[in-house]
Coordinates of C-alpha atoms and ligand atoms in Angstrom, one line a residue:
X1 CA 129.7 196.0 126.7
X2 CA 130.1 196.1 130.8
X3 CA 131.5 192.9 132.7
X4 CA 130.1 192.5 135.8
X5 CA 132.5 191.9 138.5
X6 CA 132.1 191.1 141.9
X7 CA 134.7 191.8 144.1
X8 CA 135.3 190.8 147.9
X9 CA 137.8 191.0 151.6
X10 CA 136.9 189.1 154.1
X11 CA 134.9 190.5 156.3
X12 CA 136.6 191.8 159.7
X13 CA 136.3 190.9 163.2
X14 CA 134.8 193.9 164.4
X15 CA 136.9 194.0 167.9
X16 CA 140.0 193.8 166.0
X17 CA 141.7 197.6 165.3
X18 CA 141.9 198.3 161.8
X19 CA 145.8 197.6 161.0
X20 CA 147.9 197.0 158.6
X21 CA 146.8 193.2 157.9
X22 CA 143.7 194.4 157.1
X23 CA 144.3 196.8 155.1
X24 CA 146.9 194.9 152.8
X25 CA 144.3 192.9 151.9
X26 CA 141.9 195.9 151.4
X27 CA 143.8 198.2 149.1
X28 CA 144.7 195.3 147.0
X29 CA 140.9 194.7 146.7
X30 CA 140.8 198.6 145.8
X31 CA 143.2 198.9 143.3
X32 CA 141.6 195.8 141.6
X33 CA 137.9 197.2 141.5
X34 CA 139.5 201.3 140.5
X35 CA 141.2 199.1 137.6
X36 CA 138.0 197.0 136.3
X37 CA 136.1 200.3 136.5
X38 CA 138.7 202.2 134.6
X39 CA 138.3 199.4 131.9
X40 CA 134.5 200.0 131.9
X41 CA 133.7 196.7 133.9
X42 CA 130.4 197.3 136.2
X43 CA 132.2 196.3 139.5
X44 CA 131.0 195.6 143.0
X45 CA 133.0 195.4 145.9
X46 CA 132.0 194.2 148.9
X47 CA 133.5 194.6 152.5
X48 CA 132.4 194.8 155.9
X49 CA 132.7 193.8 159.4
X50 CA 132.5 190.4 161.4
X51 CA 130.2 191.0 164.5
X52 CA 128.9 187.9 166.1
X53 CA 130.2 185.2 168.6
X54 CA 131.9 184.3 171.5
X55 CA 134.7 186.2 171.0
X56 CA 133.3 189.5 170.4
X57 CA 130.6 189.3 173.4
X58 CA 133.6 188.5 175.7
X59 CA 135.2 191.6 174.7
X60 CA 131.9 193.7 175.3
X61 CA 131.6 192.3 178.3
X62 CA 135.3 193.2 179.2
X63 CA 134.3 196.6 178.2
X64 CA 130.9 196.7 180.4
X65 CA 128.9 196.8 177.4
X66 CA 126.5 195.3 175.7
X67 CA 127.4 193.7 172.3
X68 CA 125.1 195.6 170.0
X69 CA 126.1 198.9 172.1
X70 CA 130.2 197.4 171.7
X71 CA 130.1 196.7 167.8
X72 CA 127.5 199.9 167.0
X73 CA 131.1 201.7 168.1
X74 CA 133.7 199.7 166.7
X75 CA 132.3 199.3 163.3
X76 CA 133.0 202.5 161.9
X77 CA 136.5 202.5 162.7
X78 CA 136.7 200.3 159.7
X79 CA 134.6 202.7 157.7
X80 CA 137.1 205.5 158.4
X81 CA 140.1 203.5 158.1
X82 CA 138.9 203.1 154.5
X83 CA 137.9 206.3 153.8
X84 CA 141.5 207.5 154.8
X85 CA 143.3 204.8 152.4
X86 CA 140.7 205.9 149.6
X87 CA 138.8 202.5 149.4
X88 CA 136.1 203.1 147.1
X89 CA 134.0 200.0 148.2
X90 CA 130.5 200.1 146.9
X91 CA 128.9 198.2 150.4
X92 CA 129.8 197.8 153.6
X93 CA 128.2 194.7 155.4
X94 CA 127.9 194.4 159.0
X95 CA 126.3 190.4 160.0
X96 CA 124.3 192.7 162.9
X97 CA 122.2 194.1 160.0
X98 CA 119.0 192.6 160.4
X99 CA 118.6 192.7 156.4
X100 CA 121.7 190.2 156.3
X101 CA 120.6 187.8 159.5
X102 CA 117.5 187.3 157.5
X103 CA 119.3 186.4 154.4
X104 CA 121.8 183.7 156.8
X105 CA 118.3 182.3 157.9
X106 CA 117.2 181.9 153.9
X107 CA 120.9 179.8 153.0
X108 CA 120.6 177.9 156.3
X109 CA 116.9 176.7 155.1
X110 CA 117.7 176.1 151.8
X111 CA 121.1 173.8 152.9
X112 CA 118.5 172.3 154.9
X113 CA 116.2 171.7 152.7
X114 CA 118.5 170.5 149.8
X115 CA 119.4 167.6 152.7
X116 CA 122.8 168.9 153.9
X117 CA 122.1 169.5 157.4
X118 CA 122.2 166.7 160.3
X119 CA 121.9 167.4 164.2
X120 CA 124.6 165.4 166.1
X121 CA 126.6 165.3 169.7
X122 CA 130.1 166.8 169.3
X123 CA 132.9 166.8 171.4
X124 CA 136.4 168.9 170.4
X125 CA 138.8 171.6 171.6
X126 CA 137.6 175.1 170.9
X127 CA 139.8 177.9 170.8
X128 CA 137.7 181.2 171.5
X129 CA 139.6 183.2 170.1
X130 CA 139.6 181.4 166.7
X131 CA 135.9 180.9 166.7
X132 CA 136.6 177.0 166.0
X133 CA 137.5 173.3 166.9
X134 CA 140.8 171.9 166.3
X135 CA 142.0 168.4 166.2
X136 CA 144.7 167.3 168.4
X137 CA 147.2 167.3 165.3
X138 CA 146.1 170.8 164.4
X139 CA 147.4 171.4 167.9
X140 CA 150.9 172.8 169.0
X141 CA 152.0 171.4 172.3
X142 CA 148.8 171.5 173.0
X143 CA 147.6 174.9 172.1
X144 CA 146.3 176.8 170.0
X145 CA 148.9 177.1 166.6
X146 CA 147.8 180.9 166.4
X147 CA 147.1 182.1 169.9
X148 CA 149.2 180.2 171.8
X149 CA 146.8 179.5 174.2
X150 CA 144.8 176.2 176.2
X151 CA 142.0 175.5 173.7
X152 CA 138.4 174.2 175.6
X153 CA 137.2 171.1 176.0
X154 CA 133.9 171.7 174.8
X155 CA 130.9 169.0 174.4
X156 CA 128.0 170.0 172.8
X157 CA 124.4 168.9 170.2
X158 CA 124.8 170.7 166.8
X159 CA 123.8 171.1 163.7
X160 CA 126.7 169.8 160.9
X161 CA 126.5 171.1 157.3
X162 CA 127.3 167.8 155.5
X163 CA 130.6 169.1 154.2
X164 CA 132.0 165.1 153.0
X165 CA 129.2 164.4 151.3
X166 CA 128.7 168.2 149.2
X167 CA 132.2 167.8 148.6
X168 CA 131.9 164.3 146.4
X169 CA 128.6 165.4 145.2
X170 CA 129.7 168.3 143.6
X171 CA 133.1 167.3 143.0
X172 CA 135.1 170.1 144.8
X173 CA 138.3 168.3 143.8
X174 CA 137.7 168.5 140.6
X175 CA 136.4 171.5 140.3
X176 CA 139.3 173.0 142.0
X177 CA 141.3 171.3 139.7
X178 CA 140.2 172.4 136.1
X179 CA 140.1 175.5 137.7
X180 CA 136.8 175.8 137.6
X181 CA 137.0 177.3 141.2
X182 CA 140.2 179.3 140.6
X183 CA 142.8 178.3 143.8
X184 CA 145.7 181.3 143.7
X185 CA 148.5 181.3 143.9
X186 CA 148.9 177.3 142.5
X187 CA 151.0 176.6 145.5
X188 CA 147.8 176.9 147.4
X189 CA 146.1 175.4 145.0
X190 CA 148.0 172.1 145.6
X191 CA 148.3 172.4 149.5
X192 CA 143.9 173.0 148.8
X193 CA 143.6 169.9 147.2
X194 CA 145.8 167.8 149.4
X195 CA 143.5 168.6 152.5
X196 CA 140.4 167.0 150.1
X197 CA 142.5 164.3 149.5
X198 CA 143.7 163.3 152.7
X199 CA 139.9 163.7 153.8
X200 CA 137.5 166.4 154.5
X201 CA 135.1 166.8 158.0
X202 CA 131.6 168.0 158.1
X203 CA 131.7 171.0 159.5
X204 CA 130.0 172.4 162.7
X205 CA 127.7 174.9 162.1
X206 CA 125.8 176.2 165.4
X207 CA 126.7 176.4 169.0
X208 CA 124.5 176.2 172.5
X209 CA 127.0 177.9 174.4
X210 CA 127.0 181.3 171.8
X211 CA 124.1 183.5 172.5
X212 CA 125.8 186.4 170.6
X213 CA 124.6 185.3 167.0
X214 CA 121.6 184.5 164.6
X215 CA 119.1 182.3 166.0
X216 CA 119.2 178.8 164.4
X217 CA 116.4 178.5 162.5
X218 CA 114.0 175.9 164.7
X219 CA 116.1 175.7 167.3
X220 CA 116.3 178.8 169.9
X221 CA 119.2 177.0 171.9
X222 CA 121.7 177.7 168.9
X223 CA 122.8 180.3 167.5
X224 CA 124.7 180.1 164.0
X225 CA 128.3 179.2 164.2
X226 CA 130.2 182.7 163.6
X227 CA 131.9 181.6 160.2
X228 CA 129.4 180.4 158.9
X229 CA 127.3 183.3 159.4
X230 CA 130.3 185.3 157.9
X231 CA 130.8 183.7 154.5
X232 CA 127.1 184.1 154.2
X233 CA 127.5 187.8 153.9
X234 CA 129.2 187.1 150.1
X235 CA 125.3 185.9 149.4
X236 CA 123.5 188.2 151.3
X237 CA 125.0 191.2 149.9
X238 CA 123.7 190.2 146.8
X239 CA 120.2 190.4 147.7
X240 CA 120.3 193.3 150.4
X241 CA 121.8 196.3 149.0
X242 CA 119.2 198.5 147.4
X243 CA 121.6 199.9 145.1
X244 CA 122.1 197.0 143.7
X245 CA 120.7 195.8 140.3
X246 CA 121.3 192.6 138.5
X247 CA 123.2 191.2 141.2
X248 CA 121.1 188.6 142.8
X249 CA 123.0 185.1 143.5
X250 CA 125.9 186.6 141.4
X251 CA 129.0 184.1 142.2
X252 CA 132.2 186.4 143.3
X253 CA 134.6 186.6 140.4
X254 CA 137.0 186.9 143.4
X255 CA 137.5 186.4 146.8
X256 CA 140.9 188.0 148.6
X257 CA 142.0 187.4 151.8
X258 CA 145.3 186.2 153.3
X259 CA 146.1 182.4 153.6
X260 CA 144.8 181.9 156.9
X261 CA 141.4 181.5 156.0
X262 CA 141.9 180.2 152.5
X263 CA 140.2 177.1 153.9
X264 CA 136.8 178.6 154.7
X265 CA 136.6 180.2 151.1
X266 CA 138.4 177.2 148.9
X267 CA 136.6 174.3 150.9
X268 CA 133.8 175.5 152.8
X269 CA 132.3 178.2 151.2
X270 CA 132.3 176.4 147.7
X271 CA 130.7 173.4 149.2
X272 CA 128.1 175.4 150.7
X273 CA 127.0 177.6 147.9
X274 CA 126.8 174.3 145.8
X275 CA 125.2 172.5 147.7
X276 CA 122.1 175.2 147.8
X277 CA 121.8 174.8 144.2
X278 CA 124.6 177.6 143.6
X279 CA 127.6 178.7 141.2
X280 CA 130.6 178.5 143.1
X281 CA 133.3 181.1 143.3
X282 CA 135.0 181.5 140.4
X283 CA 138.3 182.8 141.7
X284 CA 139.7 182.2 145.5
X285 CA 142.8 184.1 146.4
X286 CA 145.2 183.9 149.2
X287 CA 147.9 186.5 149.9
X288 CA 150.8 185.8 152.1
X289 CA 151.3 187.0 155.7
X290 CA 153.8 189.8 156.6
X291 CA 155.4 190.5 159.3
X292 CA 156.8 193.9 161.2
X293 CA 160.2 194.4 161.2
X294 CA 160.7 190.9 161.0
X295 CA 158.5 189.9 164.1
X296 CA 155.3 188.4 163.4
X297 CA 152.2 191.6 164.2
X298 CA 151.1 191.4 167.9
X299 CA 149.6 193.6 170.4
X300 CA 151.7 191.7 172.7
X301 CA 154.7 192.7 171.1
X302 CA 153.6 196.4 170.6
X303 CA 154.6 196.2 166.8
X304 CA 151.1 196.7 165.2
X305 CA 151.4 199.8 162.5
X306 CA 148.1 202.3 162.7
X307 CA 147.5 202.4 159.1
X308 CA 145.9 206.1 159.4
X309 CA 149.1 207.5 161.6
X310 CA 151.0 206.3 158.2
X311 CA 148.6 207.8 156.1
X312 CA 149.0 211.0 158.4
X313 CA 152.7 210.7 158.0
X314 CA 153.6 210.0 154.5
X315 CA 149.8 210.5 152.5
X316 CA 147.6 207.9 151.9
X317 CA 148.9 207.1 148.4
X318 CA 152.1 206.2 149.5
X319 CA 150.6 203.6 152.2
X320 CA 149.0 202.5 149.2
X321 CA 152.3 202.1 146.6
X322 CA 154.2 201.0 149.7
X323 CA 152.9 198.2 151.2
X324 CA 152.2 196.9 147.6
X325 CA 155.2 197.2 146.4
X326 CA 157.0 195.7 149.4
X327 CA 157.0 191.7 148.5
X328 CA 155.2 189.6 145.6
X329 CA 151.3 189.3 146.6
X330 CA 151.2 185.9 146.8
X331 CA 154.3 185.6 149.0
X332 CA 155.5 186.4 152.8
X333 CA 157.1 189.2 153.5
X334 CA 158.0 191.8 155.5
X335 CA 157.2 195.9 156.0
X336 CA 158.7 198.2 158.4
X337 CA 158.3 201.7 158.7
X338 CA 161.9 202.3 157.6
X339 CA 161.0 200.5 154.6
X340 CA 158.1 202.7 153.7
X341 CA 160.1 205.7 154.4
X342 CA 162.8 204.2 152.2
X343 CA 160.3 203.6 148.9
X344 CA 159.0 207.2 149.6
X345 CA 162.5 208.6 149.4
X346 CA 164.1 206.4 146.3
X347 CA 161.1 205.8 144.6
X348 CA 158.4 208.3 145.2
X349 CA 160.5 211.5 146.2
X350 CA 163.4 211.2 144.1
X351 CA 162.3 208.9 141.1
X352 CA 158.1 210.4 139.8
X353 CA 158.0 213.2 142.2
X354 CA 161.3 214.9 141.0
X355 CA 161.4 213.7 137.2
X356 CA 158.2 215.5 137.3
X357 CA 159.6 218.5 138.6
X358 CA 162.4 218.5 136.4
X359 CA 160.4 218.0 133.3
X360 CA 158.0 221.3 134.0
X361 CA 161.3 223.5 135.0
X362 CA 162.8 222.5 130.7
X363 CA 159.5 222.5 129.2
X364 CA 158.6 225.9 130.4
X365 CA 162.3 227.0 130.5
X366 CA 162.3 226.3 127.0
X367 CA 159.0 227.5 126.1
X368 CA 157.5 224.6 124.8
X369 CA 154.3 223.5 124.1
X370 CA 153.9 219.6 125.2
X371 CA 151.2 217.9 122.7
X372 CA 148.8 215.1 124.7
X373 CA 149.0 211.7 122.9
X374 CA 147.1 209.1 123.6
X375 CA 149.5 206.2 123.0
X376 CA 149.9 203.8 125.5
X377 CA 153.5 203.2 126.6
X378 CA 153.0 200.4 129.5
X379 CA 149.4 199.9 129.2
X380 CA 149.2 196.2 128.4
X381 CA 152.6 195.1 130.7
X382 CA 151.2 196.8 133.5
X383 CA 147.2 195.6 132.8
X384 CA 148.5 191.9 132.6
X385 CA 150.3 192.4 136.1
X386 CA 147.6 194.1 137.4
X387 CA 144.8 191.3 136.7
X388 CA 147.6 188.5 137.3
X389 CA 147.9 189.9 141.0
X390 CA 151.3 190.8 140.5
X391 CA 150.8 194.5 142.1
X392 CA 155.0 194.8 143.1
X393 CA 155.3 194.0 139.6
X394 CA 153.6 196.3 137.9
X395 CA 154.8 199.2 140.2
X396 CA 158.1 197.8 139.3
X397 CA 157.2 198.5 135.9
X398 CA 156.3 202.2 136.1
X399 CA 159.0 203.2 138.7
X400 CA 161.3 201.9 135.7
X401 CA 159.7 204.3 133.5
X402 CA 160.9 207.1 135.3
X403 CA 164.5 205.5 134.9
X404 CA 163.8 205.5 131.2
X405 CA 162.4 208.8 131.1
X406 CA 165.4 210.2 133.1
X407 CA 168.2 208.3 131.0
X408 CA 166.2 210.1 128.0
X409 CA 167.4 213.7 129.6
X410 CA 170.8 212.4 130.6
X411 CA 171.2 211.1 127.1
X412 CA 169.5 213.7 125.3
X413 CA 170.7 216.8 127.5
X414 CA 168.0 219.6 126.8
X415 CA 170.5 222.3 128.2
X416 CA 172.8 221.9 125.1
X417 CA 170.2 221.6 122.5
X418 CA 168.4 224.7 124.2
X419 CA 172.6 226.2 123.8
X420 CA 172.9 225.5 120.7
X421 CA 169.1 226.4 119.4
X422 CA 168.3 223.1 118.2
X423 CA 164.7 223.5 119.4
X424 CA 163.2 220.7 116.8
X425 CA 165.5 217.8 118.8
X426 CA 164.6 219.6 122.4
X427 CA 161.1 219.5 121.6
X428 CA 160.6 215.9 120.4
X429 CA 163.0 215.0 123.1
X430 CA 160.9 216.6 126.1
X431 CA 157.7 215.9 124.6
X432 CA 159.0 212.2 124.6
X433 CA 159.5 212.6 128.8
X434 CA 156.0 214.4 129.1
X435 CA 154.1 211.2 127.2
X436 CA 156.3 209.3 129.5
X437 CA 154.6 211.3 132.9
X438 CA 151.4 211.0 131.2
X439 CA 151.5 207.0 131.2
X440 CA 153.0 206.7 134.3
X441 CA 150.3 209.0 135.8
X442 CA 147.7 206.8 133.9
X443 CA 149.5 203.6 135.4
X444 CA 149.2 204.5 138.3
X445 CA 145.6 205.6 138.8
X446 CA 144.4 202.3 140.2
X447 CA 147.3 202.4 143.0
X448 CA 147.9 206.3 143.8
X449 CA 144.4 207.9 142.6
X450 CA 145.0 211.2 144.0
X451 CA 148.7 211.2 143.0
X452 CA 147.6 210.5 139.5
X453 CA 145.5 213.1 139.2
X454 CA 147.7 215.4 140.7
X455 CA 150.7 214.5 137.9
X456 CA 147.8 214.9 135.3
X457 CA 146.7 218.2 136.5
X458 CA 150.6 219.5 136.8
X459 CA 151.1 218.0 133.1
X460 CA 148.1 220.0 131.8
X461 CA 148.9 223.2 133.8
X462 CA 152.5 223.3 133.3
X463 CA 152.8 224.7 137.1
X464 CA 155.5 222.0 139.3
X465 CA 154.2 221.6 142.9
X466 CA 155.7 219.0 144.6
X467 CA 154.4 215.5 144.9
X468 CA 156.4 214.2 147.8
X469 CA 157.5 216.7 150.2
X470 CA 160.8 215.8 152.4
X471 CA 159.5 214.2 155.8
X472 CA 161.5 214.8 158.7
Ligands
MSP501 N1 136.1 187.6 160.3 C1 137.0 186.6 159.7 C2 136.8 186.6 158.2 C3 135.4 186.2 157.7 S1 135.3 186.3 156.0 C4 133.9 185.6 155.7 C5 138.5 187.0 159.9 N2 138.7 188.3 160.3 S2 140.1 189.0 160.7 O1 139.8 190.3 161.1 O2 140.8 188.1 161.5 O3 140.8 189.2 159.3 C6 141.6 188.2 158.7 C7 142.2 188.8 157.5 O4 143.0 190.0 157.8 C8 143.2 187.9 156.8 O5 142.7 187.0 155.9 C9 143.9 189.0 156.0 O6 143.1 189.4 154.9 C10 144.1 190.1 157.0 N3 145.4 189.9 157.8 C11 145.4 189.9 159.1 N4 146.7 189.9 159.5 C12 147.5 189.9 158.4 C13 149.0 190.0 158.2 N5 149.8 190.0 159.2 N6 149.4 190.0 156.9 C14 148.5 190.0 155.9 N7 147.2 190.0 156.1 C15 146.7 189.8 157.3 O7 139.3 186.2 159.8

């Protein structure tokens, strides 16, 4: 029996550099879809880039180039980012694929057909860079609570997707609260259903002043508001990706992103997918923000971290362990590159990497012959973690097998049973270390791939190579 499991980041603004934000969110999203496969689950994971709107054609323009010839450049950066942290996505959506503009133009029809589209006058304060309206309260001092900057006075005619009223007809609340559409962590889930309560607004879903975007459909003045066009790409991916079988209209068993735009894919996104007659999401998860070295990530600052110069540096698996293990997923929290240098030393260099070692030198020191068991050790701790979202705490879990392991030898002491020619006790006693590395290796296969495969290989060859060279 296969599960199917659909899998999903948020796509990313295209004009953005890959950094380390994104790629939190990414390899979390990875070692979630390498886990489902391992269990046999047929997965799908989605990700992509966000390339329409104001924001972006400002920044072609800025560049002198058109906005096709500007994201047709940027995208792939993405692409390679991933390939160098070992993201084994099955799709990669870009919005300027024509397949997916037509599938926007299907969902905006069918909301409008289904009655939850109205034209009307608007009038609000637009931050650009945000791609959206705020209220004055969502204001601070006056500006924009994430950019810091003047937001526009911007009047315009659009068309409003009738968020109030899909929300009570489809009772989002409710839903949200039987968990029906799965709000993570709860904390979120609450602060979710405390904005429904205190009162949703429709939402505003095509501009006159954008011309970088999908053409509203009957109306050539508007183009489709940028998010909107966005959270589409969860259904278009669906029905676009040849390779795809079986996975039309399939709801997402799980949408990740950071809490920053939890609101799109708790409230809006939900609302919008029922509405058109389909199954909502059935799990929503926000991850917390982290900061570098304490100060919140800015190009202003000069503190954004090139995921692939740390991936040159230290290897992409330990980019992988290390931002993972850093902080609870669900939390805040904060990553420096000391930090990362730090977990490679303790954890990585000195905890697998030379219990490893150590446990090749005895074993063919003492010329034995390890037997491969298939007993699971971890296995269900670390499988409940993994599936609860708790990724620092199931690394925590098979770092502290390597303490066990290691306490085994300190306890044990192979040197004096290989002294005194006890060679019954030194065998069970190092064969009980290699099953050890052979779980911790299979443990860690969702999070450090390569590295897993490279303890595996050194298990079944009996040659030590080091894992984690020093880095200078
Ligand atoms: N294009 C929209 C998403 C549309 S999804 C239908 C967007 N893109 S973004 O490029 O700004 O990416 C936002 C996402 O990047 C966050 O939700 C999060 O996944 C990740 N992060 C960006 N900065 C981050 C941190 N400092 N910390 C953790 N994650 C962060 O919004």
């Amino acid at each position: 029996m296969s599960e199917k499991l659909y899998i999903t980041t948020p796509i990313y603004y295209v004009n953005d550099i890959p950094h380390l934000g994104h790629a939190y969110t990414t390899i979390a999203a990875d070692v979630l879809a390498r886990h489902y496969k391992k269990k046999g689950s047929e997965v799908f994971f989605l990700t992509g880039t966000d390339e329409h709107g104001a924001k972006i054609a400002k920044a072609a323009e800025k560049m002198g180039k058109s906005p096709k010839e500007f994201v047709d450049e940027l995208s792939p950066k993405f692409k390679k980012t991933w390939d160098k942290l070992n993201i084994g996505y099955n799709q990669f959506l870009r919005t300027t694929d024509p397949k997916h503009e037509e599938k926007v133009l299907d969902f905006i029809n069918r909301l409008k057909k289904a009655g939850y589209i109205e034209k009307r006058k608007y009038e609000g304060l637009y931050c650009v860079d945000c791609e959206c309206y705020y209220t004055e309260n969502q204001l601070v001092a006056g500006k924009c609570p994430d950019h810091g900057t003047l937001p526009n006075k911007q009047k315009e005619e659009n068309y409003f997707f009738l968020l109030k009223k899909a929300a009570v007809d489809f009772d989002l609340a409710g839903k949200i609260s039987n968990d029906e559409i799965r709000v993570m962590p709860e904390s979120r889930k609450n602060e979710i259903l405390g904005k429904i309560k205190v009162g949703l607004e429709d939402v505003s879903i095509s501009r006159e002043a954008v011309k970088w975007g999908i053409k509203f459909p009957g109306d050539e003045n508007q183009t489709i508001y940028v998010w909107v066009d966005a959270l589409i790409n969860y259904y278009s991916a669906t029905k676009i990706f040849p390779s795809l079988d079986g996975w039309e209209e399939h709801p997402a068993d799980l949408h990740l992103m950071a809490k920053d735009i939890l609101w799109f894919h708790a409230i809006v996104w939900p609302s919008m997918l029922l509405a058109v007659g389909l199954p909502a999401p059935k799990e929503v998860f926000a991850h917390g923000f982290f900061t570098i070295d304490g100060k919140k990530m800015s190009k202003t600052i000069g503190n954004v971290i090139d995921p692939i110069a740390l991936t040159e540096k230290y290897g992409t698996d330990v980019v992988r362990y290390a931002l993972l293990r850093e902080f609870p997923f669900g939390e805040d929290g904060d990553i420096s590159e000391e930090k990362i240098a730090k977990r490679y030393t303790n954890e990585l260099a000195n905890g697998i990497g030379n219990l490893l070692q150590r446990t090749l030198v005895m074993i063919n020191k003492y010329g034995i012959k390890p037997v491969r068991s298939q007993s699971k050790i971890l296995g269900d701790t670390v499988i409940k973690k993994i599936e609860a979202l708790e990724f620092m705490e199931a690394l925590d879990c098979i770092r502290q097998m390597t303490d066990v392991a290691n306490e085994k030898i300190e306890e044990g002491r192979p040197w004096e049973l290989a002294k005194e020619k006890k060679q019954v006790e030194l065998t069970r006693l190092l064969n009980e270390v290699y099953k050890i590395l052979v779980d911790i290796a299979d443990n860690l296969e969702p999070f450090m791939p390569e590295t897993s495969e490279r303890i595996l290989d050194q298990l079944e060859t009996l040659k030590p190579e080091p894992l984690f060279p020093r880095i200078d």
